[in-house]
Amino acid sequence: MTAGGARRYIEGVAGAAAVAFFEWGMASPAFFVGSRQGVDVKTDRTGLQEGFAEQLAHLGYEIVQLQWAGNAQRPVVRLRVEHEPPNRPVSLDDCARVSRRLEAWIDEGARLPERYVLEVSSPGMDRPLTRDRDFQRFRGRRVAVRGTQV
């Protein structure tokens, strides 16, 4: 942070602002990329999700979880990815590779606003079970269940 609370970003890494870091308490590394293409954030999220899945398939990965956060001026897209098939853990290099591919795809079609945050990480130890095959894969193992309604 600078005086007045303004943030400074690192420029010129992989063609955009990019920082790889480990956050305290985080189960897995994340790779963050920002960009400069201007469009309305009310973008078709279903279309984006399908586009992300298609781009990842070309690299041999798939989406485990996709979350949207942030605001209209600076949306945050959080992706958890795994190899397809899930035969090995996702590394920081894998996250960087996915981030670069998705950043190029987003920028090419001006699919998100000028300032966005793309977070790509492995499912980690706290991986969500989101698909039928996730439940089959982890059948017989202990799980933690969190309810959303009381």
CSV table of C-alpha atoms in Angstrom, one decimal:
chain,number,residue,atom,x,y,z
A,1,MET,CA,0.0,0.0,0.0
A,2,THR,CA,1.1,3.5,-0.7
A,3,ALA,CA,0.3,6.7,1.1
A,4,GLY,CA,-3.5,7.3,0.9
A,5,GLY,CA,-4.2,3.5,0.7
A,6,ALA,CA,-3.6,3.2,-3.0
A,7,ARG,CA,-2.3,-0.2,-4.1
A,8,ARG,CA,0.6,-0.7,-6.5
A,9,TYR,CA,0.8,-3.5,-8.9
A,10,ILE,CA,3.8,-5.2,-10.6
A,11,GLU,CA,3.7,-4.6,-14.4
A,12,GLY,CA,5.4,-6.5,-17.2
A,13,VAL,CA,5.2,-10.0,-15.9
A,14,ALA,CA,3.9,-12.4,-18.5
A,15,GLY,CA,2.5,-9.4,-20.4
A,16,ALA,CA,0.3,-8.3,-17.6
A,17,ALA,CA,0.3,-7.7,-13.9
A,18,ALA,CA,1.1,-11.2,-12.4
A,19,VAL,CA,2.1,-12.2,-8.9
A,20,ALA,CA,2.5,-15.7,-7.6
A,21,PHE,CA,2.4,-16.0,-3.8
A,22,PHE,CA,1.5,-18.1,-0.9
A,23,GLU,CA,-1.1,-16.7,1.6
A,24,TRP,CA,-1.1,-17.6,5.2
A,25,GLY,CA,-3.6,-20.4,5.9
A,26,MET,CA,-4.1,-21.1,2.2
A,27,ALA,CA,-4.1,-24.9,1.4
A,28,SER,CA,-2.7,-24.4,-2.1
A,29,PRO,CA,-0.8,-21.8,-4.1
A,30,ALA,CA,-2.7,-19.4,-6.3
A,31,PHE,CA,-1.5,-17.5,-9.4
A,32,PHE,CA,-3.1,-14.1,-9.9
A,33,VAL,CA,-3.3,-12.3,-13.2
A,34,GLY,CA,-4.8,-8.9,-14.0
A,35,SER,CA,-5.4,-7.4,-17.4
A,36,ARG,CA,-6.5,-4.3,-19.3
A,37,GLN,CA,-9.4,-5.0,-21.7
A,38,GLY,CA,-12.6,-3.0,-21.2
A,39,VAL,CA,-16.0,-4.5,-21.4
A,40,ASP,CA,-19.2,-4.6,-19.3
A,41,VAL,CA,-19.0,-7.0,-16.3
A,42,LYS,CA,-22.5,-8.1,-16.9
A,43,THR,CA,-20.9,-10.6,-19.3
A,44,ASP,CA,-22.6,-14.0,-19.8
A,45,ARG,CA,-21.1,-16.0,-17.0
A,46,THR,CA,-22.3,-19.3,-18.5
A,47,GLY,CA,-20.6,-18.4,-21.7
A,48,LEU,CA,-17.4,-17.6,-19.9
A,49,GLN,CA,-17.5,-20.8,-17.9
A,50,GLU,CA,-18.0,-22.8,-21.1
A,51,GLY,CA,-15.1,-20.9,-22.7
A,52,PHE,CA,-12.9,-21.5,-19.6
A,53,ALA,CA,-13.7,-25.2,-19.8
A,54,GLU,CA,-12.9,-25.4,-23.5
A,55,GLN,CA,-9.5,-23.6,-23.0
A,56,LEU,CA,-8.6,-25.8,-20.1
A,57,ALA,CA,-9.5,-29.0,-22.1
A,58,HIS,CA,-6.9,-27.9,-24.7
A,59,LEU,CA,-4.3,-27.9,-22.0
A,60,GLY,CA,-5.4,-31.2,-20.3
A,61,TYR,CA,-7.1,-29.6,-17.3
A,62,GLU,CA,-10.7,-29.2,-16.1
A,63,ILE,CA,-12.6,-26.9,-13.7
A,64,VAL,CA,-13.3,-28.3,-10.3
A,65,GLN,CA,-14.8,-25.1,-9.0
A,66,LEU,CA,-15.6,-21.6,-10.4
A,67,GLN,CA,-16.5,-18.7,-8.2
A,68,TRP,CA,-17.3,-15.1,-9.0
A,69,ALA,CA,-16.5,-12.2,-6.6
A,70,GLY,CA,-15.5,-8.6,-6.7
A,71,ASN,CA,-17.6,-5.9,-8.2
A,72,ALA,CA,-18.6,-4.5,-11.7
A,73,GLN,CA,-15.4,-2.4,-11.9
A,74,ARG,CA,-13.0,-5.2,-10.8
A,75,PRO,CA,-14.5,-8.7,-11.0
A,76,VAL,CA,-12.7,-11.6,-9.4
A,77,VAL,CA,-12.8,-15.0,-11.1
A,78,ARG,CA,-11.6,-17.9,-8.9
A,79,LEU,CA,-10.9,-21.2,-10.6
A,80,ARG,CA,-9.8,-24.5,-9.0
A,81,VAL,CA,-8.5,-26.8,-11.6
A,82,GLU,CA,-7.1,-30.4,-11.9
A,83,HIS,CA,-5.5,-32.5,-14.5
A,84,GLU,CA,-7.7,-34.5,-16.7
A,85,PRO,CA,-7.5,-37.3,-15.8
A,86,PRO,CA,-6.8,-36.4,-12.2
A,87,ASN,CA,-3.7,-38.6,-11.9
A,88,ARG,CA,-1.3,-36.1,-10.4
A,89,PRO,CA,-1.3,-32.9,-8.2
A,90,VAL,CA,-1.6,-29.5,-9.7
A,91,SER,CA,1.6,-27.5,-9.3
A,92,LEU,CA,2.3,-23.7,-9.2
A,93,ASP,CA,3.7,-24.1,-12.8
A,94,ASP,CA,0.4,-25.7,-13.8
A,95,CYS,CA,-1.5,-22.7,-12.3
A,96,ALA,CA,0.7,-20.3,-14.2
A,97,ARG,CA,0.2,-22.2,-17.5
A,98,VAL,CA,-3.6,-22.1,-17.0
A,99,SER,CA,-3.5,-18.4,-16.0
A,100,ARG,CA,-1.5,-17.4,-19.1
A,101,ARG,CA,-3.8,-19.4,-21.4
A,102,LEU,CA,-7.0,-17.9,-19.9
A,103,GLU,CA,-5.6,-14.4,-19.7
A,104,ALA,CA,-4.8,-14.5,-23.5
A,105,TRP,CA,-8.3,-15.9,-24.2
A,106,ILE,CA,-10.0,-13.2,-22.0
A,107,ASP,CA,-8.0,-10.4,-23.5
A,108,GLU,CA,-8.4,-11.6,-27.1
A,109,GLY,CA,-12.2,-11.3,-26.9
A,110,ALA,CA,-12.4,-8.5,-24.3
A,111,ARG,CA,-14.5,-10.8,-22.2
A,112,LEU,CA,-14.0,-9.0,-18.9
A,113,PRO,CA,-13.6,-5.4,-17.8
A,114,GLU,CA,-10.3,-3.5,-18.0
A,115,ARG,CA,-9.4,-4.5,-14.5
A,116,TYR,CA,-10.1,-8.0,-13.4
A,117,VAL,CA,-8.4,-10.6,-11.1
A,118,LEU,CA,-8.0,-14.2,-12.2
A,119,GLU,CA,-7.1,-16.6,-9.4
A,120,VAL,CA,-6.2,-20.1,-10.4
A,121,SER,CA,-5.3,-22.7,-7.8
A,122,SER,CA,-5.3,-26.5,-7.2
A,123,PRO,CA,-8.3,-28.0,-5.4
A,124,GLY,CA,-6.0,-28.4,-2.4
A,125,MET,CA,-6.8,-30.3,0.8
A,126,ASP,CA,-10.1,-28.5,1.2
A,127,ARG,CA,-11.3,-29.5,-2.3
A,128,PRO,CA,-15.0,-29.3,-2.9
A,129,LEU,CA,-16.8,-32.4,-4.2
A,130,THR,CA,-18.8,-30.9,-7.0
A,131,ARG,CA,-19.4,-33.7,-9.5
A,132,ASP,CA,-20.7,-37.3,-9.3
A,133,ARG,CA,-17.3,-38.6,-10.2
A,134,ASP,CA,-15.7,-36.6,-7.4
A,135,PHE,CA,-17.9,-38.5,-4.9
A,136,GLN,CA,-17.0,-41.8,-6.6
A,137,ARG,CA,-13.3,-41.0,-6.6
A,138,PHE,CA,-13.2,-40.2,-2.9
A,139,ARG,CA,-15.7,-42.9,-1.8
A,140,GLY,CA,-14.9,-44.4,1.5
A,141,ARG,CA,-12.8,-41.4,2.7
A,142,ARG,CA,-13.6,-39.0,5.5
A,143,VAL,CA,-15.1,-35.7,4.6
A,144,ALA,CA,-16.1,-32.5,6.4
A,145,VAL,CA,-19.6,-31.3,5.7
A,146,ARG,CA,-20.6,-27.6,5.9
A,147,GLY,CA,-24.2,-26.7,5.8
A,148,THR,CA,-25.4,-23.4,4.2
A,149,GLN,CA,-28.9,-23.3,5.9
A,150,VAL,CA,-29.7,-23.7,9.5
